[in-house]
Coordinates of C-alpha atoms in Angstrom, one line a residue:
Chain E
X1 CA 97.1 56.6 60.3
X2 CA 94.4 58.3 58.3
X3 CA 95.5 61.1 56.1
X4 CA 92.1 62.1 54.7
X5 CA 90.3 65.2 56.0
X6 CA 87.1 64.7 57.9
X7 CA 84.3 67.2 57.7
X8 CA 84.3 69.9 60.3
X9 CA 81.5 68.1 62.1
X10 CA 82.3 64.5 62.0
X11 CA 79.4 62.1 61.2
X12 CA 77.5 61.0 64.2
X13 CA 78.2 57.5 65.4
X14 CA 75.6 55.3 67.0
X15 CA 75.5 55.6 70.7
X16 CA 77.4 58.9 70.6
X17 CA 74.5 61.0 69.6
X18 CA 73.3 61.3 73.2
X19 CA 76.1 63.7 74.0
X20 CA 75.7 65.7 70.9
X21 CA 76.0 69.4 71.1
X22 CA 76.2 71.5 68.0
X23 CA 78.8 73.8 69.3
X24 CA 81.3 71.2 70.3
X25 CA 81.6 68.0 68.4
X26 CA 84.6 67.0 70.5
X27 CA 82.2 66.4 73.4
X28 CA 81.2 63.1 71.8
X29 CA 83.8 60.7 72.7
X30 CA 84.0 58.4 69.6
X31 CA 84.2 61.2 67.1
X32 CA 86.4 63.1 69.5
X33 CA 88.7 60.2 69.1
X34 CA 88.7 60.7 65.4
X35 CA 89.2 64.5 65.7
X36 CA 92.3 63.6 67.7
X37 CA 93.6 61.4 65.0
X38 CA 93.0 63.9 62.2
X39 CA 94.5 66.7 64.3
X40 CA 97.5 64.5 65.2
X41 CA 98.1 63.9 61.5
X42 CA 97.8 67.6 60.8
X43 CA 99.9 68.8 63.7
X44 CA 102.5 66.2 63.0
X45 CA 102.5 67.3 59.4
X46 CA 103.1 70.9 60.3
X47 CA 105.8 70.0 62.9
X48 CA 107.6 67.9 60.3
X49 CA 107.4 70.6 57.7
X50 CA 109.0 73.1 60.1
X51 CA 111.7 70.7 61.1
X52 CA 112.5 70.2 57.4
X53 CA 112.6 73.9 56.9
X54 CA 115.0 74.3 59.7
X55 CA 117.3 71.5 58.7
X56 CA 117.3 71.8 55.0
X57 CA 119.2 75.1 54.7
X58 CA 121.9 73.6 56.9
X59 CA 122.1 70.4 55.0
X60 CA 122.2 72.4 51.8
X61 CA 125.1 74.4 53.1
X62 CA 127.1 71.4 54.1
X63 CA 126.4 69.7 50.7
X64 CA 127.4 72.9 48.8
X65 CA 130.6 73.1 50.7
X66 CA 131.7 69.9 49.1
X67 CA 130.9 70.9 45.5
X68 CA 132.9 72.6 42.9
X69 CA 131.9 76.1 41.7
X70 CA 130.4 74.9 38.5
X71 CA 127.8 72.7 40.1
X72 CA 127.0 75.2 42.8
X73 CA 125.5 77.5 40.2
X74 CA 124.5 74.9 37.6
X75 CA 122.5 72.6 39.9
X76 CA 122.2 73.9 43.4
X77 CA 120.3 70.9 44.7
X78 CA 122.3 68.0 43.2
X79 CA 124.6 66.0 45.3
X80 CA 128.3 66.7 44.9
X81 CA 130.0 64.6 42.2
X82 CA 132.7 63.8 44.8
X83 CA 133.6 65.3 48.1
X84 CA 135.8 68.3 47.3
X85 CA 137.7 68.5 50.5
X86 CA 140.0 71.0 48.8
X87 CA 137.3 73.6 49.4
X88 CA 137.8 73.2 53.1
X89 CA 141.6 73.3 52.9
X90 CA 141.5 76.4 50.7
X91 CA 139.0 78.2 53.0
X92 CA 141.1 77.3 56.1
X93 CA 144.3 78.7 54.7
X94 CA 143.8 80.9 51.7
X95 CA 140.6 82.5 53.0
X96 CA 142.1 83.1 56.4
X97 CA 139.4 81.1 58.2
X98 CA 142.1 79.9 60.6
X99 CA 143.1 83.5 61.5
X100 CA 139.4 84.5 62.1
X101 CA 138.9 81.4 64.2
X102 CA 141.9 82.2 66.4
X103 CA 140.8 85.9 66.7
X104 CA 137.3 84.8 67.7
X105 CA 138.6 82.3 70.3
X106 CA 140.9 84.9 71.8
X107 CA 138.3 87.6 72.0
X108 CA 135.5 85.3 73.3
X109 CA 137.8 83.5 75.7
X110 CA 139.1 86.8 77.2
X111 CA 135.7 88.5 77.4
X112 CA 133.9 85.4 78.7
X113 CA 136.3 85.1 81.7
X114 CA 136.2 88.9 82.2
X115 CA 132.4 89.0 82.0
X116 CA 132.0 86.2 84.5
X117 CA 134.5 87.5 87.0
X118 CA 133.5 91.2 86.9
X119 CA 129.8 90.4 86.5
X120 CA 129.8 88.1 89.6
X121 CA 131.8 90.6 91.7
X122 CA 129.4 93.4 90.9
X123 CA 126.3 91.2 91.3
X124 CA 127.5 89.8 94.7
X125 CA 128.1 93.2 96.1
X126 CA 124.7 94.5 94.8
X127 CA 122.8 91.4 96.0
X128 CA 124.4 91.0 99.5
X129 CA 125.4 94.5 100.8
X130 CA 123.4 97.5 101.8
X131 CA 125.0 100.7 101.0
X132 CA 123.9 104.1 99.7
X133 CA 123.5 104.0 96.0
X134 CA 123.0 100.3 95.8
X135 CA 119.7 100.5 93.9
X136 CA 120.9 103.3 91.7
X137 CA 123.9 101.3 90.5
X138 CA 121.7 98.2 90.0
X139 CA 119.3 100.0 87.8
X140 CA 122.1 101.7 86.0
X141 CA 123.4 98.3 85.0
X142 CA 120.0 96.7 84.3
X143 CA 118.8 99.7 82.2
X144 CA 121.6 98.9 79.7
X145 CA 119.6 95.8 78.6
X146 CA 116.9 97.8 76.8
X147 CA 118.9 100.5 75.1
X148 CA 119.8 100.3 71.5
X149 CA 123.5 99.6 71.3
X150 CA 123.8 101.4 68.0
X151 CA 123.1 104.7 69.6
X152 CA 126.2 104.4 71.8
X153 CA 128.3 103.0 69.0
X154 CA 129.0 106.3 67.3
X155 CA 130.6 108.0 70.3
X156 CA 132.0 104.6 71.5
X157 CA 134.0 104.4 68.3
X158 CA 135.8 107.7 69.2
X159 CA 136.2 106.7 72.9
X160 CA 137.9 103.5 71.9
X161 CA 139.9 105.3 69.2
X162 CA 141.2 107.9 71.7
X163 CA 142.3 105.2 74.0
X164 CA 144.3 103.6 71.2
X165 CA 142.2 100.5 71.4
X166 CA 140.7 100.5 67.9
X167 CA 141.4 97.4 65.9
X168 CA 142.9 95.5 68.9
X169 CA 141.9 92.2 70.4
X170 CA 142.1 93.5 74.0
X171 CA 140.0 96.6 73.0
X172 CA 137.3 94.3 71.7
X173 CA 137.5 92.2 74.8
X174 CA 136.9 95.2 77.1
X175 CA 134.0 96.4 75.0
X176 CA 132.4 93.0 74.9
X177 CA 132.7 92.7 78.7
X178 CA 131.1 96.2 79.2
X179 CA 128.2 95.3 76.9
X180 CA 127.7 91.9 78.5
X181 CA 127.5 93.3 82.0
X182 CA 123.9 94.4 82.1
X183 CA 122.4 91.0 81.6
X184 CA 125.1 89.2 83.6
X185 CA 124.7 91.5 86.6
X186 CA 120.9 91.3 86.3
X187 CA 120.9 87.5 86.2
X188 CA 123.6 86.9 88.8
X189 CA 122.2 89.4 91.3
X190 CA 119.0 87.5 91.3
X191 CA 121.0 84.3 91.7
X192 CA 123.1 85.4 94.6
X193 CA 120.0 86.5 96.4
X194 CA 118.7 82.9 96.4
X195 CA 121.9 81.5 98.0
X196 CA 121.7 80.9 101.7
X197 CA 123.4 83.5 103.9
X198 CA 124.4 81.2 106.7
X199 CA 127.4 79.6 104.9
X200 CA 128.9 82.9 104.0
X201 CA 128.4 84.2 107.6
X202 CA 130.0 81.1 109.1
X203 CA 133.0 81.7 106.9
X204 CA 133.2 85.3 107.9
X205 CA 132.9 84.5 111.6
X206 CA 135.8 82.0 111.1
X207 CA 137.9 85.0 110.1
X208 CA 137.8 84.8 106.3
X209 CA 137.8 88.2 104.7
X210 CA 135.0 89.4 102.4
X211 CA 137.2 88.8 99.4
X212 CA 138.1 85.3 100.5
X213 CA 134.5 84.4 101.4
X214 CA 133.5 85.5 97.9
X215 CA 136.1 83.5 96.0
X216 CA 136.2 80.4 98.2
X217 CA 132.6 80.1 99.4
X218 CA 130.1 82.0 97.3
X219 CA 131.6 81.6 93.9
X220 CA 131.6 77.8 94.1
X221 CA 128.1 77.8 95.3
X222 CA 127.0 80.0 92.4
X223 CA 128.3 77.5 89.8
X224 CA 125.0 76.6 88.2
X225 CA 124.2 80.3 87.7
X226 CA 127.6 81.0 86.3
X227 CA 127.2 78.1 83.8
X228 CA 123.8 79.4 82.6
X229 CA 125.0 83.0 82.2
X230 CA 128.3 81.8 80.8
X231 CA 126.6 79.9 78.0
X232 CA 124.4 82.8 77.3
X233 CA 127.4 85.1 77.0
X234 CA 129.4 82.6 75.1
X235 CA 126.9 82.4 72.3
X236 CA 126.2 86.1 72.3
X237 CA 129.9 87.0 72.1
X238 CA 130.8 84.2 69.6
X239 CA 128.0 85.4 67.3
X240 CA 128.6 89.1 67.9
X241 CA 128.6 91.1 64.6
X242 CA 127.7 94.7 65.2
X243 CA 130.5 95.6 67.7
X244 CA 133.4 94.2 65.7
X245 CA 132.0 95.6 62.5
X246 CA 132.3 99.1 64.0
X247 CA 135.3 98.8 66.2
X248 CA 137.5 96.4 64.3
X249 CA 138.3 97.1 60.7
X250 CA 141.8 95.8 60.5
X251 CA 141.6 92.8 58.1
X252 CA 144.1 90.8 60.3
X253 CA 142.0 91.2 63.5
X254 CA 138.6 90.2 62.1
X255 CA 136.5 87.7 64.0
X256 CA 134.6 84.9 62.2
X257 CA 131.4 86.6 61.5
X258 CA 132.8 89.8 60.0
X259 CA 135.5 87.8 58.2
X260 CA 133.0 85.7 56.4
X261 CA 130.8 88.6 55.5
X262 CA 133.9 90.4 54.3
X263 CA 134.8 87.4 52.1
X264 CA 131.3 87.3 50.7
X265 CA 131.1 90.9 49.9
X266 CA 134.5 91.9 48.8
X267 CA 136.2 90.9 45.6
X268 CA 139.2 89.8 47.5
X269 CA 138.0 86.2 47.3
X270 CA 137.0 86.3 43.7
X271 CA 134.4 83.8 42.7
X272 CA 135.5 81.0 45.1
X273 CA 132.0 80.2 46.2
X274 CA 132.8 76.7 47.2
X275 CA 135.5 77.9 49.5
X276 CA 133.2 80.4 51.0
X277 CA 130.6 77.8 51.7
X278 CA 133.3 75.6 53.3
X279 CA 134.1 78.6 55.5
X280 CA 130.4 79.1 56.4
X281 CA 130.0 75.5 57.4
X282 CA 133.3 75.6 59.4
X283 CA 131.9 78.6 61.4
X284 CA 128.6 76.8 62.0
X285 CA 129.9 73.4 63.0
X286 CA 131.5 74.2 66.4
X287 CA 128.4 75.9 67.9
X288 CA 126.1 73.2 66.4
X289 CA 128.3 70.5 67.9
X290 CA 128.5 72.2 71.2
X291 CA 124.7 72.7 71.2
X292 CA 124.1 69.0 70.5
X293 CA 126.5 67.9 73.3
X294 CA 125.4 70.5 75.9
X295 CA 121.8 70.8 74.6
X296 CA 120.1 71.0 78.0
X297 CA 122.5 73.5 79.5
X298 CA 122.4 75.7 76.4
X299 CA 118.6 75.8 76.4
X300 CA 118.6 76.5 80.2
X301 CA 121.2 79.2 79.8
X302 CA 119.4 80.9 76.9
X303 CA 115.9 80.8 78.3
X304 CA 116.9 81.5 81.9
X305 CA 117.1 85.2 81.2
X306 CA 113.8 85.6 79.5
X307 CA 111.8 83.5 82.0
X308 CA 112.6 85.8 84.9
Chain G
X1 CA 129.6 97.8 111.1
X2 CA 131.8 95.1 109.9
X3 CA 135.4 96.0 109.4
X4 CA 136.4 96.8 105.9
X5 CA 133.0 96.5 104.4
X6 CA 133.1 99.7 102.3
X7 CA 136.6 99.0 101.2
X8 CA 135.4 95.7 99.9
X9 CA 132.4 97.1 98.2
X10 CA 134.4 99.8 96.4
X11 CA 137.1 97.3 95.5
X12 CA 134.6 94.9 93.9
X13 CA 132.5 97.5 92.1
X14 CA 135.2 99.8 90.8
X15 CA 136.3 97.7 87.9
X16 CA 133.0 96.5 86.5
X17 CA 131.3 99.9 87.1
X18 CA 134.2 101.8 85.6
X19 CA 134.3 99.7 82.5
X20 CA 130.5 99.9 82.1
X21 CA 130.5 103.7 82.7
X22 CA 133.3 104.2 80.2
X23 CA 132.1 102.1 77.3
X24 CA 128.3 102.1 77.7
X25 CA 126.9 104.9 79.9
X26 CA 129.3 107.7 78.8
X27 CA 128.8 107.1 75.1
X28 CA 125.1 107.1 75.6
X29 CA 125.2 110.5 77.3
X30 CA 127.6 111.8 74.7
X31 CA 125.4 110.7 71.8
X32 CA 122.5 112.7 73.1
X33 CA 124.8 115.7 73.4
X34 CA 126.3 115.2 69.9
X35 CA 122.8 115.2 68.4
X36 CA 122.7 118.9 69.1
X37 CA 126.0 119.6 67.3
X38 CA 127.2 119.6 63.7
X39 CA 130.0 117.2 64.4
X40 CA 131.2 115.1 61.4
X41 CA 133.1 112.6 63.3
X42 CA 136.1 113.2 61.1
X43 CA 137.5 116.4 62.7
X44 CA 137.5 117.3 66.4
X45 CA 135.8 120.7 65.7
X46 CA 132.1 121.1 66.0
X47 CA 129.5 123.7 67.1
X48 CA 126.2 123.6 68.8
X49 CA 123.4 123.9 66.3
X50 CA 120.4 123.4 68.5
X51 CA 117.6 121.4 67.0
X52 CA 118.9 121.6 63.4
X53 CA 119.5 117.9 63.2
X54 CA 116.1 117.1 64.5
X55 CA 114.5 119.4 61.9
X56 CA 116.5 117.9 59.2
X57 CA 115.5 114.4 60.3
X58 CA 111.8 115.3 60.1
X59 CA 112.3 116.3 56.5
X60 CA 114.3 113.3 55.6
X61 CA 112.3 110.8 53.4
X62 CA 114.8 108.0 54.0
X63 CA 114.5 108.5 57.8
X64 CA 110.7 108.1 57.5
X65 CA 111.2 105.0 55.4
X66 CA 113.6 103.5 57.9
X67 CA 111.3 104.3 60.8
X68 CA 108.4 102.6 59.0
X69 CA 110.5 99.5 58.3
X70 CA 111.7 99.4 61.9
X71 CA 108.1 99.6 63.1
X72 CA 107.1 96.8 60.8
X73 CA 110.0 94.8 62.3
X74 CA 108.9 95.5 65.8
X75 CA 105.2 94.8 65.2
X76 CA 104.9 92.1 62.4
X77 CA 107.9 90.0 63.3
X78 CA 106.9 89.3 66.9
X79 CA 103.3 88.5 65.8
X80 CA 104.6 86.0 63.2
X81 CA 107.3 84.5 65.4
X82 CA 105.4 84.3 68.6
X83 CA 102.3 83.0 66.8
X84 CA 104.1 80.2 65.1
X85 CA 106.0 79.4 68.3
X86 CA 102.8 79.3 70.4
X87 CA 101.3 76.9 67.8
X88 CA 104.3 74.6 67.7
X89 CA 104.8 74.7 71.5
X90 CA 101.1 73.8 72.0
X91 CA 101.4 70.9 69.5
X92 CA 104.6 69.7 71.1
X93 CA 103.4 69.9 74.7
X94 CA 99.6 69.5 74.6
X95 CA 98.7 68.5 71.1
X96 CA 99.3 64.8 71.5
X97 CA 96.3 64.0 73.7
X98 CA 93.9 61.2 73.0
X99 CA 96.6 58.9 72.2
X100 CA 95.3 55.5 73.3
X101 CA 96.5 54.3 76.6
X102 CA 98.6 57.3 77.3
X103 CA 98.1 60.2 79.8
X104 CA 95.3 62.6 79.0
X105 CA 97.7 65.4 78.2
X106 CA 101.0 64.9 76.5
X107 CA 103.0 66.1 73.6
X108 CA 103.0 64.6 70.2
X109 CA 105.4 61.8 69.6
X110 CA 108.9 62.9 69.1
X111 CA 108.4 66.2 71.0
X112 CA 111.9 66.2 72.5
X113 CA 113.3 65.8 69.0
X114 CA 111.4 68.7 67.7
X115 CA 112.5 70.9 70.5
X116 CA 116.1 70.1 69.8
X117 CA 115.9 70.6 66.1
X118 CA 113.9 73.8 66.2
X119 CA 116.4 75.4 68.5
X120 CA 119.3 74.9 66.0
X121 CA 119.2 78.3 64.2
X122 CA 119.2 80.1 67.6
X123 CA 122.8 79.1 68.3
X124 CA 124.0 80.2 64.9
X125 CA 125.3 83.7 64.4
X126 CA 122.7 85.9 62.7
X127 CA 125.5 87.1 60.4
X128 CA 126.2 83.5 59.2
X129 CA 122.5 82.8 58.8
X130 CA 122.1 86.0 56.8
X131 CA 124.9 85.0 54.4
X132 CA 123.5 81.5 53.9
X133 CA 120.0 82.9 53.0
X134 CA 121.5 85.6 50.8
X135 CA 122.8 82.7 48.7
X136 CA 119.6 80.8 48.9
X137 CA 117.6 83.9 47.7
X138 CA 119.9 84.4 44.7
X139 CA 117.4 84.7 41.8
X140 CA 119.5 82.9 39.1
X141 CA 121.2 80.1 40.9
X142 CA 120.0 80.3 44.4
X143 CA 118.5 77.2 46.2
X144 CA 115.0 78.6 46.4
X145 CA 114.4 79.5 42.8
X146 CA 116.0 76.3 41.6
X147 CA 113.8 74.3 44.0
X148 CA 110.8 76.1 42.4
X149 CA 112.1 75.2 39.0
X150 CA 112.6 71.7 40.1
X151 CA 109.0 71.2 41.1
X152 CA 107.8 72.6 37.8
X153 CA 107.2 76.2 38.8
X154 CA 109.5 77.7 36.1
X155 CA 107.2 80.7 35.8
X156 CA 107.6 81.6 39.5
X157 CA 111.1 83.0 39.7
X158 CA 111.0 86.1 42.0
X159 CA 113.9 88.3 42.3
X160 CA 113.5 88.0 46.1
X161 CA 116.1 90.4 47.6
X162 CA 116.3 92.3 44.4
X163 CA 112.6 93.1 44.3
X164 CA 111.8 96.3 46.3
X165 CA 108.3 94.9 47.2
X166 CA 109.6 91.6 48.4
X167 CA 113.0 92.3 49.9
X168 CA 111.8 93.4 53.3
X169 CA 109.6 90.3 53.7
X170 CA 112.5 88.1 52.7
X171 CA 114.7 89.6 55.3
X172 CA 111.9 89.2 58.0
X173 CA 111.4 85.6 57.0
X174 CA 115.0 84.9 57.9
X175 CA 114.6 86.4 61.3
X176 CA 111.4 84.4 61.9
X177 CA 113.3 81.2 60.8
X178 CA 116.1 81.9 63.2
X179 CA 114.1 82.9 66.3
X180 CA 111.0 80.7 66.4
X181 CA 112.9 77.8 68.0
X182 CA 113.9 79.9 71.0
X183 CA 110.3 80.8 71.7
X184 CA 109.1 77.2 71.2
X185 CA 111.5 76.2 74.0
X186 CA 110.6 79.1 76.1
X187 CA 106.8 78.6 75.8
X188 CA 107.3 74.8 76.3
X189 CA 108.9 75.5 79.7
X190 CA 106.0 77.8 80.5
X191 CA 103.4 75.2 79.4
X192 CA 105.1 72.5 81.4
X193 CA 104.4 74.4 84.6
X194 CA 100.7 74.6 83.9
X195 CA 99.1 71.9 86.1
X196 CA 97.7 68.9 84.2
X197 CA 94.5 69.0 86.2
X198 CA 93.5 72.2 84.4
X199 CA 93.8 70.4 81.0
X200 CA 92.0 67.3 82.3
X201 CA 89.1 69.5 83.6
X202 CA 88.9 71.2 80.2
X203 CA 88.9 67.8 78.5
X204 CA 86.1 66.5 80.7
X205 CA 84.1 69.6 79.8
X206 CA 84.6 68.6 76.2
X207 CA 86.7 71.5 75.2
X208 CA 88.3 71.2 71.7
X209 CA 92.0 71.9 71.3
X210 CA 91.4 75.4 70.1
X211 CA 89.2 76.2 73.1
X212 CA 91.8 74.6 75.4
X213 CA 94.5 76.8 73.8
X214 CA 92.6 80.1 74.1
X215 CA 90.9 79.5 77.4
X216 CA 93.6 77.6 79.3
X217 CA 97.0 77.8 77.8
X218 CA 97.2 81.3 76.5
X219 CA 95.9 83.1 79.6
X220 CA 98.2 81.2 81.9
X221 CA 101.1 81.8 79.6
X222 CA 100.4 85.5 79.0
X223 CA 103.2 86.9 81.1
X224 CA 105.8 84.9 79.2
X225 CA 104.2 85.9 75.8
X226 CA 104.3 89.5 76.8
X227 CA 107.9 89.6 77.9
X228 CA 108.8 87.5 74.8
X229 CA 107.2 90.2 72.7
X230 CA 109.2 93.0 74.3
X231 CA 112.4 91.0 74.0
X232 CA 111.8 90.1 70.3
X233 CA 110.8 93.7 69.5
X234 CA 114.0 95.1 71.0
X235 CA 116.0 92.6 69.1
X236 CA 114.2 93.4 65.9
X237 CA 114.7 97.1 66.4
X238 CA 118.4 96.7 67.1
X239 CA 121.2 94.3 66.5
X240 CA 119.4 91.5 64.7
X241 CA 117.8 93.7 62.1
X242 CA 121.1 95.5 61.5
X243 CA 122.9 92.2 60.7
X244 CA 120.2 90.8 58.3
X245 CA 119.7 94.0 56.4
X246 CA 123.3 95.0 56.2
X247 CA 124.5 91.6 55.0
X248 CA 121.6 90.4 52.9
X249 CA 120.6 93.5 51.0
X250 CA 123.0 95.4 48.8
X251 CA 123.5 99.1 48.2
X252 CA 122.0 101.7 50.5
X253 CA 119.7 99.3 52.2
X254 CA 118.0 97.2 49.6
X255 CA 116.7 98.3 46.2
X256 CA 115.3 101.8 46.5
X257 CA 115.8 101.9 50.3
X258 CA 113.2 99.2 50.5
X259 CA 114.8 97.5 53.5
X260 CA 116.6 100.4 55.3
X261 CA 116.0 100.2 59.0
X262 CA 116.8 102.7 61.6
X263 CA 119.9 101.0 63.0
X264 CA 121.4 100.6 59.5
X265 CA 120.7 104.2 58.8
X266 CA 122.5 105.3 62.0
X267 CA 125.5 103.1 60.9
X268 CA 125.6 104.5 57.4
X269 CA 125.3 108.1 58.4
X270 CA 128.1 107.7 61.0
X271 CA 130.6 105.5 59.4
X272 CA 130.0 105.8 55.7
X273 CA 128.8 109.4 55.2
X274 CA 130.8 111.1 58.0
X275 CA 127.7 112.7 59.6
X276 CA 128.2 111.5 63.2
X277 CA 126.0 114.2 64.7
X278 CA 123.1 113.4 62.4
X279 CA 123.6 109.7 63.0
X280 CA 123.3 110.2 66.8
X281 CA 120.1 112.2 66.2
X282 CA 118.6 109.2 64.4
X283 CA 119.9 107.1 67.2
X284 CA 118.0 109.2 69.7
X285 CA 114.9 108.6 67.6
X286 CA 115.6 104.9 67.7
X287 CA 115.9 105.1 71.5
X288 CA 112.6 106.8 71.8
X289 CA 110.9 104.3 69.5
X290 CA 112.4 101.4 71.5
X291 CA 111.2 102.8 74.8
X292 CA 107.8 103.7 73.5
X293 CA 107.4 100.2 72.0
X294 CA 108.3 98.5 75.3
X295 CA 106.0 100.8 77.3
X296 CA 103.0 100.3 74.9
X297 CA 103.4 96.5 74.8
X298 CA 103.6 96.4 78.6
X299 CA 100.5 98.6 78.9
X300 CA 98.4 97.0 76.3
X301 CA 99.2 93.6 77.5
X302 CA 98.5 94.3 81.1
X303 CA 96.0 91.8 82.4
X304 CA 95.0 90.5 85.7
X305 CA 97.6 88.1 86.8
X306 CA 96.4 84.6 86.9
X307 CA 97.7 82.5 89.7
X308 CA 97.9 78.7 89.5

């Protein structure tokens, strides 16, 4: 591969001059060939640089999580002298990463199930049944996607507080579900519309109730859509920061994201930077691992919404 | 009318709609009402004060600063992010042409690998990403400045987040870093659906890559770019910018309010300063900015729809 730059207008090559047009050197096939090579080198170079820029901070974080405090500040880019696994142990127990993990799993597990069940129920009714107010309710849900959450958070805090749900896991779950419904209903309504009606009607003629038809016929058919929207919600809820920051200030109930930020900001974890990095990496690894394993589904799930 | 249809509809909609109304719709309506009161959020007593909060807001220098920064987030960030993503996606999907013996149009070698790697940051929590970069930006012992020292640039040691002129750009860079991959994948999906014949025709006509991009790819991808812009803008005005600014910059929103954005200002007024009513007023302003932004982008971007 050539790495040198060629002039903007590549030198004419014999036989190629016939095609020459001043505006468009690429029209001449042989030098077009060369333009391709140079551009390939250039484009590859840019792509590689961005790939490095993406991976390097992550590698740096992993590396740092195995170093002692002295070398973190002394020489941030050097390799660890040995693998300080004690950072990880300390973060897991002393820095309460295990608690934050458990809280996050509980909150996300509960709200993910709730979001999918309630979201698909609402979406099914809105997609398949004609009744007065159908459009209004649909747009009421969908409108929620474009409103700034922060506006609602101030009164929401007091609503949640008055119900005695502040600083509770189940309170967070209910709020997560409510704020995940706009996109979920939007996505699943479109999905249920694409499913054939004949199967559901056959089940109904056979004497199945609406409820039974939904749970035993329609829901299994909607599995691909549920997986896409489920991954979207999983990542969104796992990574949620704003809602717990406002609604969940009890140190024992913190989720991963706020727990880590709390550790970094407060003096409660004085100077244990290596432990903090271990905690950071710990919080990153599960989603990165899940992404690598379920790469295709994750990408489909995340882009499904924006594409239509 | 089928038996039990309405009972079924009500039964299926009650719970999702109830939850949504209670935690999302009701707080939204309340917040507009509260913006006309002098409610502190600390005591249950308050009075109607008309447009006092709005007048105060118009005289508030910090509000104007935060508005300006939020506008920068909504305008500059999408341009940078979408521009980079379009470039990468084009290279990955179309840039590899003129490889000997291959199809006329293809991605560069390793395009699947790039798509996987670029998407990494998207699955990570923005809170965790912010923490990681806050460490990297540390002027004394952070990764970036020591990298600069390492390559002999001892004289170039910016304060990054501590420099009022730089802090906002540092914060934006982190959001670009974390979102480009999503749009690369999104645009790749869009580009994959453009028929290869169109590219082959452009190639036969001797179009260079730049011409191909501006005459073929971009017009056919315009709808996706536009909805991507709205999506990114809403994110940048809301949750994402809250997390980066709140976590990465210290104090009241960066040195000398240099990174304050509207969402952060709402949060601080409501939960730090005990001025809930004034916070909701700024929230209403944020709502207006968000809606206006979406409307303007949709209107400016309106073009004749290209069918292919």
